[in-house]
Amino acid sequence: MASSSGSTTAGLSSAETVALFKQHVIGNYTRYPVNLVRGEGSFVWDSEGHRYLDFFPGWGCNLLGHCPPKVVAAVQEQVATLIHVPNTWHMDVQGRWAQAINERSFGGQAFFCNSGTEANEAAIKLARLHASSNGKPNKHKIITFTGGFHGRTMGSVTATAQPKYHHGIEPMLPGFIYAPHGDLEATKKLVDEDTCAIMLEPIQGEGGVKLPPAGFLQGLRALCDERGLLLIFDEVQTGCGRTGDWFAYQKYGVTPDAMTLAKAVCAGIAGGALIAKREIAPALRPGMHAATFGGNPIAARAGIATLETIEEEGLLDNAKQLGALFQRRLTKLQQQCDLIKEVRVAGVMIGVELTIDGSPAVAKCLERKLLINCTQGTTIRLLPAMNLPEEQAEEGCDILADVLLNLPRA
């Protein structure tokens, strides 16, 4: 591709790409000095030809690895047929995508958008609109939980009960109440006549891959039923098979009134969704919410192909088997490594909490060509593809073990 200077943008080295970014791209992300140019399965390559094993593909979006063939074929066919039409028209492919999700979840109705934060904004509006449409316009408060993460737009970041994300952008939106995660009794005390919903991730992702305490989700369901509140699950990170079930709520036997999806829902193509029970969904009435590109034909084809691939290749079971492998390897490593405080695993959603800052481990793994993530300062977060071959899982565990065992102690 020719630029205005007559040079090409293809074939830049990592150093040249870093320089290009410094000149022209806002630096709101902390980026590693690597220019990734190609991906296949659970491997990616940089512009120097180095191959990396990716245990955090696409921040968890690439649930089927890089460039899954069925999704690629569906998207290629769709872009040659119909790229985009507005939601003032019907699109059979969007309807079929909604049907495919609803048949695998609780049989609700879908609103489509482009990202997790948009899906959560829709859920926040739905909760308040549901209350007002039932004659209770003052019932506007939403309870969320410490350590949760719901996105970066103002409603979603206000719902995110982590002060570090609020600093410098206050005042936050009114009506959000924060409860201590896992504390059912404290949550009950925060509910009043103005509360309309409780919203949380069934398993906290960015918060450190934290699983709910026994009975917590069940207790919240009972509380919502008793007080007439909506229970909203943010399944942006847990959804679409990552935990070994289609959705994490199925793992715990607690059905929400609404759930939000994104990240893996289109296996790497931008897409998001709010799924609401049929009796609640009409509260999101015409004119009250929209997403220009939401549910476009490309995302819809990718979303359908993603669900079909998971089913046809038996990947829900594979995610469970991979989870067992990671649990076994990392638990054994914990017995050998004094830096590991706790190992938390739900399918291919894995957290390794350290007693020290985890960023040196990420850097050492990068040197060894293994891509991982650290969240909350001390938790190594792994979100590998659910079709990761076992030998690659073992290879990555070997590298991670070697890195952690040889990290310098204070």
mmCIF file of C-alpha atoms in Angstrom:
data_model
loop_
_atom_site.group_PDB
_atom_site.id
_atom_site.type_symbol
_atom_site.label_atom_id
_atom_site.label_comp_id
_atom_site.label_asym_id
_atom_site.label_seq_id
_atom_site.Cartn_x
_atom_site.Cartn_y
_atom_site.Cartn_z
ATOM 1 C CA MET A 1 0.000 0.000 0.000
ATOM 2 C CA ALA A 2 1.524 3.322 -1.043
ATOM 3 C CA SER A 3 1.670 6.151 1.504
ATOM 4 C CA SER A 4 1.678 9.883 0.721
ATOM 5 C CA SER A 5 5.483 9.834 0.963
ATOM 6 C CA GLY A 6 5.687 7.190 -1.733
ATOM 7 C CA SER A 7 6.987 4.478 0.617
ATOM 8 C CA THR A 8 5.075 1.328 1.455
ATOM 9 C CA THR A 9 3.551 0.255 4.759
ATOM 10 C CA ALA A 10 4.225 -3.412 4.081
ATOM 11 C CA GLY A 11 7.345 -5.100 5.379
ATOM 12 C CA LEU A 12 8.256 -2.666 8.166
ATOM 13 C CA SER A 13 10.542 -3.997 10.869
ATOM 14 C CA SER A 14 9.466 -3.933 14.502
ATOM 15 C CA ALA A 15 11.747 -0.956 15.183
ATOM 16 C CA GLU A 16 10.369 0.957 12.188
ATOM 17 C CA THR A 17 6.818 0.219 13.287
ATOM 18 C CA VAL A 18 7.517 1.414 16.839
ATOM 19 C CA ALA A 19 8.899 4.665 15.411
ATOM 20 C CA LEU A 20 5.817 5.052 13.207
ATOM 21 C CA PHE A 21 3.566 4.659 16.224
ATOM 22 C CA LYS A 22 5.520 7.180 18.294
ATOM 23 C CA GLN A 23 4.992 9.733 15.587
ATOM 24 C CA HIS A 24 1.372 9.106 14.656
ATOM 25 C CA VAL A 25 -0.552 6.958 17.182
ATOM 26 C CA ILE A 26 -1.838 8.174 20.559
ATOM 27 C CA GLY A 27 0.093 6.388 23.270
ATOM 28 C CA ASN A 28 -2.814 5.295 25.445
ATOM 29 C CA TYR A 29 -1.710 1.662 25.367
ATOM 30 C CA THR A 30 1.428 0.152 26.855
ATOM 31 C CA ARG A 31 2.765 -1.798 23.878
ATOM 32 C CA TYR A 32 5.618 -4.258 23.566
ATOM 33 C CA PRO A 33 8.161 -3.408 20.822
ATOM 34 C CA VAL A 34 7.043 -6.239 18.559
ATOM 35 C CA ASN A 35 5.286 -5.894 15.191
ATOM 36 C CA LEU A 36 2.973 -8.886 14.761
ATOM 37 C CA VAL A 37 2.181 -9.571 11.130
ATOM 38 C CA ARG A 38 0.616 -13.036 10.886
ATOM 39 C CA GLY A 39 -1.265 -15.568 12.983
ATOM 40 C CA GLU A 40 -2.274 -19.192 12.619
ATOM 41 C CA GLY A 41 -3.816 -21.301 15.349
ATOM 42 C CA SER A 42 -2.096 -20.467 18.630
ATOM 43 C CA PHE A 43 1.024 -19.042 16.966
ATOM 44 C CA VAL A 44 1.799 -15.516 15.750
ATOM 45 C CA TRP A 45 4.849 -14.225 13.872
ATOM 46 C CA ASP A 46 6.569 -10.854 14.019
ATOM 47 C CA SER A 47 8.015 -8.956 11.076
ATOM 48 C CA GLU A 48 11.461 -10.467 11.785
ATOM 49 C CA GLY A 49 10.047 -13.970 11.365
ATOM 50 C CA HIS A 50 10.081 -14.938 15.043
ATOM 51 C CA ARG A 51 7.304 -17.316 16.094
ATOM 52 C CA TYR A 52 5.430 -16.844 19.380
ATOM 53 C CA LEU A 53 3.139 -19.244 21.243
ATOM 54 C CA ASP A 54 0.129 -17.109 22.176
ATOM 55 C CA PHE A 55 -1.522 -17.884 25.518
ATOM 56 C CA PHE A 56 -3.412 -14.555 25.506
ATOM 57 C CA PRO A 57 -4.633 -14.301 21.889
ATOM 58 C CA GLY A 58 -6.491 -11.116 21.149
ATOM 59 C CA TRP A 59 -7.001 -10.300 24.855
ATOM 60 C CA GLY A 60 -9.208 -13.370 24.920
ATOM 61 C CA CYS A 61 -11.096 -12.526 21.728
ATOM 62 C CA ASN A 62 -9.429 -15.227 19.633
ATOM 63 C CA LEU A 63 -11.112 -18.142 21.371
ATOM 64 C CA LEU A 64 -10.472 -20.354 18.329
ATOM 65 C CA GLY A 65 -6.914 -19.146 17.838
ATOM 66 C CA HIS A 66 -5.714 -16.944 15.032
ATOM 67 C CA CYS A 67 -7.561 -17.045 11.703
ATOM 68 C CA PRO A 68 -9.836 -20.067 12.316
ATOM 69 C CA PRO A 69 -10.580 -21.450 8.819
ATOM 70 C CA LYS A 70 -14.379 -21.646 9.061
ATOM 71 C CA VAL A 71 -14.663 -18.099 10.405
ATOM 72 C CA VAL A 72 -12.242 -16.790 7.762
ATOM 73 C CA ALA A 73 -14.231 -18.487 4.989
ATOM 74 C CA ALA A 74 -17.547 -17.129 6.280
ATOM 75 C CA VAL A 75 -16.183 -13.578 6.514
ATOM 76 C CA GLN A 76 -14.551 -13.745 3.083
ATOM 77 C CA GLU A 77 -17.804 -14.875 1.528
ATOM 78 C CA GLN A 78 -19.805 -12.231 3.376
ATOM 79 C CA VAL A 79 -17.594 -9.243 2.483
ATOM 80 C CA ALA A 80 -18.030 -10.156 -1.175
ATOM 81 C CA THR A 81 -21.809 -10.261 -0.739
ATOM 82 C CA LEU A 82 -23.021 -7.582 1.693
ATOM 83 C CA ILE A 83 -20.722 -5.679 4.063
ATOM 84 C CA HIS A 84 -23.101 -3.411 5.937
ATOM 85 C CA VAL A 85 -26.697 -2.254 6.030
ATOM 86 C CA PRO A 86 -28.278 -0.258 8.868
ATOM 87 C CA ASN A 87 -30.586 -1.769 11.431
ATOM 88 C CA THR A 88 -33.553 -0.048 9.809
ATOM 89 C CA TRP A 89 -33.641 -3.171 7.616
ATOM 90 C CA HIS A 90 -33.971 -6.836 8.427
ATOM 91 C CA MET A 91 -30.998 -9.128 7.819
ATOM 92 C CA ASP A 92 -31.681 -12.846 7.917
ATOM 93 C CA VAL A 93 -28.093 -13.512 8.959
ATOM 94 C CA GLN A 94 -28.503 -11.334 12.090
ATOM 95 C CA GLY A 95 -31.719 -13.132 12.965
ATOM 96 C CA ARG A 96 -30.037 -16.517 12.537
ATOM 97 C CA TRP A 97 -27.125 -15.389 14.755
ATOM 98 C CA ALA A 98 -29.546 -14.332 17.502
ATOM 99 C CA GLN A 99 -31.350 -17.657 17.183
ATOM 100 C CA ALA A 100 -28.050 -19.571 17.448
ATOM 101 C CA ILE A 101 -27.073 -17.782 20.686
ATOM 102 C CA ASN A 102 -30.529 -17.972 22.233
ATOM 103 C CA GLU A 103 -30.872 -21.697 21.517
ATOM 104 C CA ARG A 104 -27.620 -22.295 23.431
ATOM 105 C CA SER A 105 -28.490 -20.006 26.339
ATOM 106 C CA PHE A 106 -31.781 -19.161 28.090
ATOM 107 C CA GLY A 107 -33.948 -18.472 25.063
ATOM 108 C CA GLY A 108 -34.042 -14.697 25.318
ATOM 109 C CA GLN A 109 -33.779 -11.972 22.700
ATOM 110 C CA ALA A 110 -30.623 -10.251 21.445
ATOM 111 C CA PHE A 111 -29.423 -6.696 20.906
ATOM 112 C CA PHE A 112 -26.167 -6.567 18.945
ATOM 113 C CA CYS A 113 -23.328 -4.069 19.247
ATOM 114 C CA ASN A 114 -19.566 -4.056 18.661
ATOM 115 C CA SER A 115 -17.846 -4.496 22.006
ATOM 116 C CA GLY A 116 -18.196 -5.504 25.622
ATOM 117 C CA THR A 117 -18.485 -1.996 26.957
ATOM 118 C CA GLU A 118 -21.299 -1.262 24.498
ATOM 119 C CA ALA A 119 -23.093 -4.428 25.561
ATOM 120 C CA ASN A 120 -22.825 -3.364 29.201
ATOM 121 C CA GLU A 121 -24.072 0.141 28.419
ATOM 122 C CA ALA A 122 -27.113 -1.524 26.845
ATOM 123 C CA ALA A 123 -27.586 -3.672 29.961
ATOM 124 C CA ILE A 124 -27.425 -0.607 32.227
ATOM 125 C CA LYS A 125 -30.069 1.148 30.128
ATOM 126 C CA LEU A 126 -32.206 -1.979 30.032
ATOM 127 C CA ALA A 127 -32.216 -2.237 33.826
ATOM 128 C CA ARG A 128 -33.335 1.355 34.298
ATOM 129 C CA LEU A 129 -35.838 1.251 31.441
ATOM 130 C CA HIS A 130 -37.335 -1.958 32.818
ATOM 131 C CA ALA A 131 -37.902 -0.271 36.167
ATOM 132 C CA SER A 132 -39.356 2.899 34.675
ATOM 133 C CA SER A 133 -41.610 0.967 32.314
ATOM 134 C CA ASN A 134 -43.007 -0.770 35.393
ATOM 135 C CA GLY A 135 -43.929 2.568 36.954
ATOM 136 C CA LYS A 136 -40.828 2.956 39.138
ATOM 137 C CA PRO A 137 -38.723 5.712 37.527
ATOM 138 C CA ASN A 138 -36.773 6.341 40.733
ATOM 139 C CA LYS A 139 -35.583 2.753 40.841
ATOM 140 C CA HIS A 140 -32.258 3.437 39.160
ATOM 141 C CA LYS A 141 -29.409 2.171 41.365
ATOM 142 C CA ILE A 142 -27.235 -0.703 40.193
ATOM 143 C CA ILE A 143 -24.993 -2.704 42.538
ATOM 144 C CA THR A 144 -21.651 -3.893 41.137
ATOM 145 C CA PHE A 145 -18.644 -5.464 42.870
ATOM 146 C CA THR A 146 -15.130 -4.543 43.897
ATOM 147 C CA GLY A 147 -12.541 -5.906 41.506
ATOM 148 C CA GLY A 148 -15.030 -6.144 38.649
ATOM 149 C CA PHE A 149 -14.403 -4.796 35.187
ATOM 150 C CA HIS A 150 -17.142 -3.806 32.755
ATOM 151 C CA GLY A 151 -15.499 -1.571 30.145
ATOM 152 C CA ARG A 152 -14.174 1.882 29.363
ATOM 153 C CA THR A 153 -17.170 4.009 28.347
ATOM 154 C CA MET A 154 -18.578 6.217 31.092
ATOM 155 C CA GLY A 155 -21.433 3.983 32.201
ATOM 156 C CA SER A 156 -19.349 0.826 32.104
ATOM 157 C CA VAL A 157 -16.291 2.359 33.743
ATOM 158 C CA THR A 158 -18.502 3.767 36.498
ATOM 159 C CA ALA A 159 -19.873 0.247 36.984
ATOM 160 C CA THR A 160 -16.265 -0.901 37.277
ATOM 161 C CA ALA A 161 -15.541 -0.691 41.004
ATOM 162 C CA GLN A 162 -11.824 0.002 40.672
ATOM 163 C CA PRO A 163 -10.794 3.566 41.642
ATOM 164 C CA LYS A 164 -7.702 3.465 39.411
ATOM 165 C CA TYR A 165 -9.958 3.596 36.345
ATOM 166 C CA HIS A 166 -11.908 6.597 37.718
ATOM 167 C CA HIS A 167 -8.947 8.779 38.581
ATOM 168 C CA GLY A 168 -8.889 11.941 36.467
ATOM 169 C CA ILE A 169 -12.256 11.446 34.769
ATOM 170 C CA GLU A 170 -14.558 12.177 37.716
ATOM 171 C CA PRO A 171 -17.338 12.866 38.378
ATOM 172 C CA MET A 172 -18.578 9.381 37.673
ATOM 173 C CA LEU A 173 -22.206 8.708 36.758
ATOM 174 C CA PRO A 174 -24.631 8.617 39.709
ATOM 175 C CA GLY A 175 -26.505 5.510 40.774
ATOM 176 C CA PHE A 176 -23.776 2.872 41.048
ATOM 177 C CA ILE A 177 -23.209 1.197 44.406
ATOM 178 C CA TYR A 178 -20.166 -1.004 45.044
ATOM 179 C CA ALA A 179 -20.341 -4.151 47.147
ATOM 180 C CA PRO A 180 -17.418 -6.294 48.335
ATOM 181 C CA HIS A 181 -17.035 -9.192 45.921
ATOM 182 C CA GLY A 182 -18.210 -12.475 47.361
ATOM 183 C CA ASP A 183 -19.941 -10.923 50.393
ATOM 184 C CA LEU A 184 -23.639 -11.760 50.100
ATOM 185 C CA GLU A 185 -24.660 -10.301 53.465
ATOM 186 C CA ALA A 186 -22.975 -6.973 52.717
ATOM 187 C CA THR A 187 -24.723 -6.885 49.344
ATOM 188 C CA LYS A 188 -28.124 -7.417 50.935
ATOM 189 C CA LYS A 189 -27.574 -4.366 53.160
ATOM 190 C CA LEU A 190 -26.927 -2.164 50.115
ATOM 191 C CA VAL A 191 -30.258 -2.902 48.434
ATOM 192 C CA ASP A 192 -32.903 -0.224 48.938
ATOM 193 C CA GLU A 193 -36.121 0.928 47.274
ATOM 194 C CA ASP A 194 -34.155 2.676 44.511
ATOM 195 C CA THR A 195 -32.145 -0.407 43.468
ATOM 196 C CA CYS A 196 -33.057 -1.858 40.076
ATOM 197 C CA ALA A 197 -30.291 -4.395 39.344
ATOM 198 C CA ILE A 198 -27.213 -6.307 40.444
ATOM 199 C CA MET A 199 -24.516 -6.641 37.792
ATOM 200 C CA LEU A 200 -21.345 -8.739 37.919
ATOM 201 C CA GLU A 201 -19.004 -11.063 36.109
ATOM 202 C CA PRO A 202 -19.752 -14.645 37.239
ATOM 203 C CA ILE A 203 -15.953 -15.106 37.186
ATOM 204 C CA GLN A 204 -13.938 -11.894 37.437
ATOM 205 C CA GLY A 205 -11.483 -11.691 34.546
ATOM 206 C CA GLU A 206 -9.455 -8.492 34.580
ATOM 207 C CA GLY A 207 -9.885 -8.544 38.350
ATOM 208 C CA GLY A 208 -7.597 -11.565 38.561
ATOM 209 C CA VAL A 209 -9.572 -14.614 37.353
ATOM 210 C CA LYS A 210 -11.476 -14.795 40.628
ATOM 211 C CA LEU A 211 -14.100 -17.515 40.943
ATOM 212 C CA PRO A 212 -17.219 -16.809 43.022
ATOM 213 C CA PRO A 213 -17.389 -18.245 46.545
ATOM 214 C CA ALA A 214 -19.716 -21.219 46.963
ATOM 215 C CA GLY A 215 -23.345 -20.111 47.068
ATOM 216 C CA PHE A 216 -22.628 -16.487 46.173
ATOM 217 C CA LEU A 217 -24.278 -16.421 42.744
ATOM 218 C CA GLN A 218 -27.192 -18.513 44.019
ATOM 219 C CA GLY A 219 -27.631 -16.067 46.879
ATOM 220 C CA LEU A 220 -27.664 -13.109 44.517
ATOM 221 C CA ARG A 221 -30.309 -14.815 42.373
ATOM 222 C CA ALA A 222 -32.508 -15.333 45.438
ATOM 223 C CA LEU A 223 -31.939 -11.728 46.552
ATOM 224 C CA CYS A 224 -32.949 -10.383 43.139
ATOM 225 C CA ASP A 225 -36.079 -12.528 43.082
ATOM 226 C CA GLU A 226 -37.025 -11.408 46.585
ATOM 227 C CA ARG A 227 -36.475 -7.668 45.962
ATOM 228 C CA GLY A 228 -37.624 -7.452 42.333
ATOM 229 C CA LEU A 229 -34.174 -6.701 40.875
ATOM 230 C CA LEU A 230 -32.643 -7.737 37.575
ATOM 231 C CA LEU A 231 -29.609 -10.006 37.799
ATOM 232 C CA ILE A 232 -27.175 -9.137 34.991
ATOM 233 C CA PHE A 233 -24.143 -11.291 34.216
ATOM 234 C CA ASP A 234 -21.262 -9.743 32.312
ATOM 235 C CA GLU A 235 -20.059 -12.755 30.326
ATOM 236 C CA VAL A 236 -17.838 -10.737 28.009
ATOM 237 C CA GLN A 237 -14.825 -12.798 29.067
ATOM 238 C CA THR A 238 -16.475 -16.008 30.276
ATOM 239 C CA GLY A 239 -18.920 -16.447 27.417
ATOM 240 C CA CYS A 240 -19.096 -18.663 24.356
ATOM 241 C CA GLY A 241 -17.359 -21.711 25.801
ATOM 242 C CA ARG A 242 -14.273 -20.370 27.532
ATOM 243 C CA THR A 243 -15.079 -22.051 30.838
ATOM 244 C CA GLY A 244 -16.064 -25.353 29.219
ATOM 245 C CA ASP A 245 -19.773 -24.514 29.218
ATOM 246 C CA TRP A 246 -21.394 -22.300 26.622
ATOM 247 C CA PHE A 247 -21.810 -19.664 29.314
ATOM 248 C CA ALA A 248 -20.471 -19.491 32.862
ATOM 249 C CA TYR A 249 -23.965 -19.152 34.346
ATOM 250 C CA GLN A 250 -24.621 -22.726 33.217
ATOM 251 C CA LYS A 251 -21.576 -23.890 35.187
ATOM 252 C CA TYR A 252 -23.096 -22.504 38.392
ATOM 253 C CA GLY A 253 -26.746 -23.292 37.651
ATOM 254 C CA VAL A 254 -27.795 -19.651 38.075
ATOM 255 C CA THR A 255 -29.685 -18.082 35.188
ATOM 256 C CA PRO A 256 -29.456 -14.286 34.936
ATOM 257 C CA ASP A 257 -32.197 -12.011 33.615
ATOM 258 C CA ALA A 258 -29.734 -10.592 31.100
ATOM 259 C CA MET A 259 -26.156 -11.270 30.053
ATOM 260 C CA THR A 260 -23.615 -9.436 27.946
ATOM 261 C CA LEU A 261 -21.225 -10.975 25.424
ATOM 262 C CA ALA A 262 -18.309 -9.764 23.297
ATOM 263 C CA LYS A 263 -14.632 -10.741 22.905
ATOM 264 C CA ALA A 264 -14.937 -14.388 21.768
ATOM 265 C CA VAL A 265 -18.474 -14.098 20.396
ATOM 266 C CA CYS A 266 -17.105 -13.639 16.835
ATOM 267 C CA ALA A 267 -13.714 -15.332 17.347
ATOM 268 C CA GLY A 268 -11.746 -12.135 16.762
ATOM 269 C CA ILE A 269 -14.110 -10.117 14.566
ATOM 270 C CA ALA A 270 -15.598 -7.129 16.436
ATOM 271 C CA GLY A 271 -18.959 -8.036 17.904
ATOM 272 C CA GLY A 272 -20.972 -7.806 21.096
ATOM 273 C CA ALA A 273 -24.436 -8.658 22.349
ATOM 274 C CA LEU A 274 -26.917 -8.156 25.136
ATOM 275 C CA ILE A 275 -29.188 -11.167 25.689
ATOM 276 C CA ALA A 276 -32.294 -10.517 27.795
ATOM 277 C CA LYS A 277 -35.179 -12.691 28.876
ATOM 278 C CA ARG A 278 -38.157 -12.314 26.558
ATOM 279 C CA GLU A 279 -40.354 -10.652 29.186
ATOM 280 C CA ILE A 280 -37.683 -8.028 29.932
ATOM 281 C CA ALA A 281 -36.256 -7.339 26.462
ATOM 282 C CA PRO A 282 -39.146 -5.083 25.278
ATOM 283 C CA ALA A 283 -38.041 -2.436 27.811
ATOM 284 C CA LEU A 284 -35.275 -1.575 25.331
ATOM 285 C CA ARG A 285 -37.864 0.032 23.082
ATOM 286 C CA PRO A 286 -37.278 1.727 19.693
ATOM 287 C CA GLY A 287 -35.333 4.960 19.915
ATOM 288 C CA MET A 288 -33.773 4.259 23.315
ATOM 289 C CA HIS A 289 -30.588 2.532 22.193
ATOM 290 C CA ALA A 290 -28.694 1.657 19.022
ATOM 291 C CA ALA A 291 -25.333 0.637 17.550
ATOM 292 C CA THR A 292 -24.638 1.705 13.977
ATOM 293 C CA PHE A 293 -22.517 -1.320 13.108
ATOM 294 C CA GLY A 294 -24.078 -3.673 15.665
ATOM 295 C CA GLY A 295 -25.048 -7.061 14.281
ATOM 296 C CA ASN A 296 -23.701 -6.259 10.826
ATOM 297 C CA PRO A 297 -23.585 -9.143 8.328
ATOM 298 C CA ILE A 298 -19.834 -9.737 8.754
ATOM 299 C CA ALA A 299 -20.041 -10.044 12.539
ATOM 300 C CA ALA A 300 -23.162 -12.189 12.232
ATOM 301 C CA ARG A 301 -21.527 -14.640 9.819
ATOM 302 C CA ALA A 302 -18.434 -14.792 12.042
ATOM 303 C CA GLY A 303 -20.590 -15.328 15.128
ATOM 304 C CA ILE A 304 -22.516 -18.205 13.567
ATOM 305 C CA ALA A 305 -19.309 -19.804 12.265
ATOM 306 C CA THR A 306 -17.769 -19.525 15.740
ATOM 307 C CA LEU A 307 -20.624 -21.368 17.429
ATOM 308 C CA GLU A 308 -20.703 -24.020 14.708
ATOM 309 C CA THR A 309 -16.948 -24.602 14.964
ATOM 310 C CA ILE A 310 -17.115 -25.038 18.733
ATOM 311 C CA GLU A 311 -19.906 -27.573 18.321
ATOM 312 C CA GLU A 312 -18.535 -29.492 15.341
ATOM 313 C CA GLU A 313 -15.057 -29.840 16.860
ATOM 314 C CA GLY A 314 -16.243 -30.719 20.362
ATOM 315 C CA LEU A 315 -14.387 -27.773 21.851
ATOM 316 C CA LEU A 316 -16.451 -27.418 25.017
ATOM 317 C CA ASP A 317 -15.077 -30.754 26.183
ATOM 318 C CA ASN A 318 -11.646 -29.768 24.915
ATOM 319 C CA ALA A 319 -11.723 -26.597 27.024
ATOM 320 C CA LYS A 320 -12.475 -28.698 30.103
ATOM 321 C CA GLN A 321 -9.639 -31.096 29.299
ATOM 322 C CA LEU A 322 -7.232 -28.232 28.745
ATOM 323 C CA GLY A 323 -8.364 -26.704 32.021
ATOM 324 C CA ALA A 324 -7.545 -29.967 33.793
ATOM 325 C CA LEU A 325 -4.112 -30.004 32.147
ATOM 326 C CA PHE A 326 -3.336 -26.439 33.250
ATOM 327 C CA GLN A 327 -4.652 -27.165 36.747
ATOM 328 C CA ARG A 328 -2.382 -30.214 37.055
ATOM 329 C CA ARG A 329 0.711 -28.507 35.676
ATOM 330 C CA LEU A 330 0.313 -25.264 37.596
ATOM 331 C CA THR A 331 -0.619 -26.931 40.890
ATOM 332 C CA LYS A 332 2.528 -29.031 40.618
ATOM 333 C CA LEU A 333 4.506 -25.884 39.828
ATOM 334 C CA GLN A 334 3.007 -24.168 42.885
ATOM 335 C CA GLN A 335 4.482 -26.936 45.043
ATOM 336 C CA GLN A 336 7.917 -26.167 43.600
ATOM 337 C CA CYS A 337 7.739 -22.380 43.347
ATOM 338 C CA ASP A 338 7.462 -20.163 46.408
ATOM 339 C CA LEU A 339 6.316 -17.232 44.250
ATOM 340 C CA ILE A 340 2.915 -18.780 43.478
ATOM 341 C CA LYS A 341 0.208 -17.899 45.980
ATOM 342 C CA GLU A 342 -2.817 -19.470 44.261
ATOM 343 C CA VAL A 343 -3.866 -21.154 41.006
ATOM 344 C CA ARG A 344 -7.409 -20.545 39.683
ATOM 345 C CA VAL A 345 -8.731 -22.400 36.638
ATOM 346 C CA ALA A 346 -12.092 -22.521 34.842
ATOM 347 C CA GLY A 347 -11.655 -24.193 31.449
ATOM 348 C CA VAL A 348 -9.272 -22.056 29.424
ATOM 349 C CA MET A 349 -9.556 -19.130 31.846
ATOM 350 C CA ILE A 350 -6.522 -19.377 34.094
ATOM 351 C CA GLY A 351 -5.094 -17.185 36.831
ATOM 352 C CA VAL A 352 -1.781 -17.699 38.637
ATOM 353 C CA GLU A 353 -1.539 -15.295 41.555
ATOM 354 C CA LEU A 354 2.034 -14.469 42.535
ATOM 355 C CA THR A 355 3.470 -13.001 45.703
ATOM 356 C CA ILE A 356 5.425 -10.477 43.600
ATOM 357 C CA ASP A 357 4.907 -8.130 40.661
ATOM 358 C CA GLY A 358 4.156 -10.276 37.615
ATOM 359 C CA SER A 359 5.500 -7.938 34.914
ATOM 360 C CA PRO A 360 9.061 -9.425 34.978
ATOM 361 C CA ALA A 361 7.534 -12.853 34.296
ATOM 362 C CA VAL A 362 5.650 -11.457 31.288
ATOM 363 C CA ALA A 363 8.849 -9.906 29.937
ATOM 364 C CA LYS A 364 10.862 -13.122 30.446
ATOM 365 C CA CYS A 365 8.158 -15.170 28.730
ATOM 366 C CA LEU A 366 8.224 -12.730 25.804
ATOM 367 C CA GLU A 367 11.963 -13.308 25.503
ATOM 368 C CA ARG A 368 11.194 -17.053 25.358
ATOM 369 C CA LYS A 369 8.492 -16.396 22.691
ATOM 370 C CA LEU A 370 5.519 -17.109 24.943
ATOM 371 C CA LEU A 371 2.819 -14.408 25.097
ATOM 372 C CA ILE A 372 1.004 -14.078 28.449
ATOM 373 C CA ASN A 373 -0.681 -11.312 30.430
ATOM 374 C CA CYS A 374 -0.465 -9.935 33.953
ATOM 375 C CA THR A 375 -3.485 -8.289 35.570
ATOM 376 C CA GLN A 376 -3.936 -6.552 38.924
ATOM 377 C CA GLY A 377 -0.168 -6.400 39.258
ATOM 378 C CA THR A 378 0.355 -9.908 40.575
ATOM 379 C CA THR A 379 -1.894 -12.302 38.635
ATOM 380 C CA ILE A 380 -0.599 -14.055 35.547
ATOM 381 C CA ARG A 381 -3.666 -14.368 33.298
ATOM 382 C CA LEU A 382 -3.821 -16.983 30.560
ATOM 383 C CA LEU A 383 -6.709 -17.088 28.076
ATOM 384 C CA PRO A 384 -5.479 -19.607 25.489
ATOM 385 C CA ALA A 385 -7.558 -20.773 22.561
ATOM 386 C CA MET A 386 -9.986 -23.578 23.367
ATOM 387 C CA ASN A 387 -8.562 -25.609 20.463
ATOM 388 C CA LEU A 388 -4.984 -25.316 21.733
ATOM 389 C CA PRO A 389 -3.258 -28.678 21.098
ATOM 390 C CA GLU A 390 -2.107 -30.416 24.285
ATOM 391 C CA GLU A 391 1.520 -30.481 23.183
ATOM 392 C CA GLN A 392 1.464 -26.696 22.808
ATOM 393 C CA ALA A 393 -0.177 -26.372 26.221
ATOM 394 C CA GLU A 394 2.628 -28.474 27.702
ATOM 395 C CA GLU A 395 5.258 -26.445 25.808
ATOM 396 C CA GLY A 396 3.879 -23.175 27.182
ATOM 397 C CA CYS A 397 3.650 -24.584 30.713
ATOM 398 C CA ASP A 398 7.300 -25.674 30.464
ATOM 399 C CA ILE A 399 8.371 -22.140 29.523
ATOM 400 C CA LEU A 400 6.228 -20.505 32.221
ATOM 401 C CA ALA A 401 7.534 -22.924 34.854
ATOM 402 C CA ASP A 402 11.147 -22.269 33.896
ATOM 403 C CA VAL A 403 10.589 -18.516 33.981
ATOM 404 C CA LEU A 404 8.859 -18.498 37.375
ATOM 405 C CA LEU A 405 11.357 -20.871 38.975
ATOM 406 C CA ASN A 406 14.227 -18.658 37.863
ATOM 407 C CA LEU A 407 12.802 -15.218 38.597
ATOM 408 C CA PRO A 408 15.058 -13.277 40.957
ATOM 409 C CA ARG A 409 13.850 -13.169 44.576
ATOM 410 C CA ALA A 410 13.856 -9.929 46.522
#
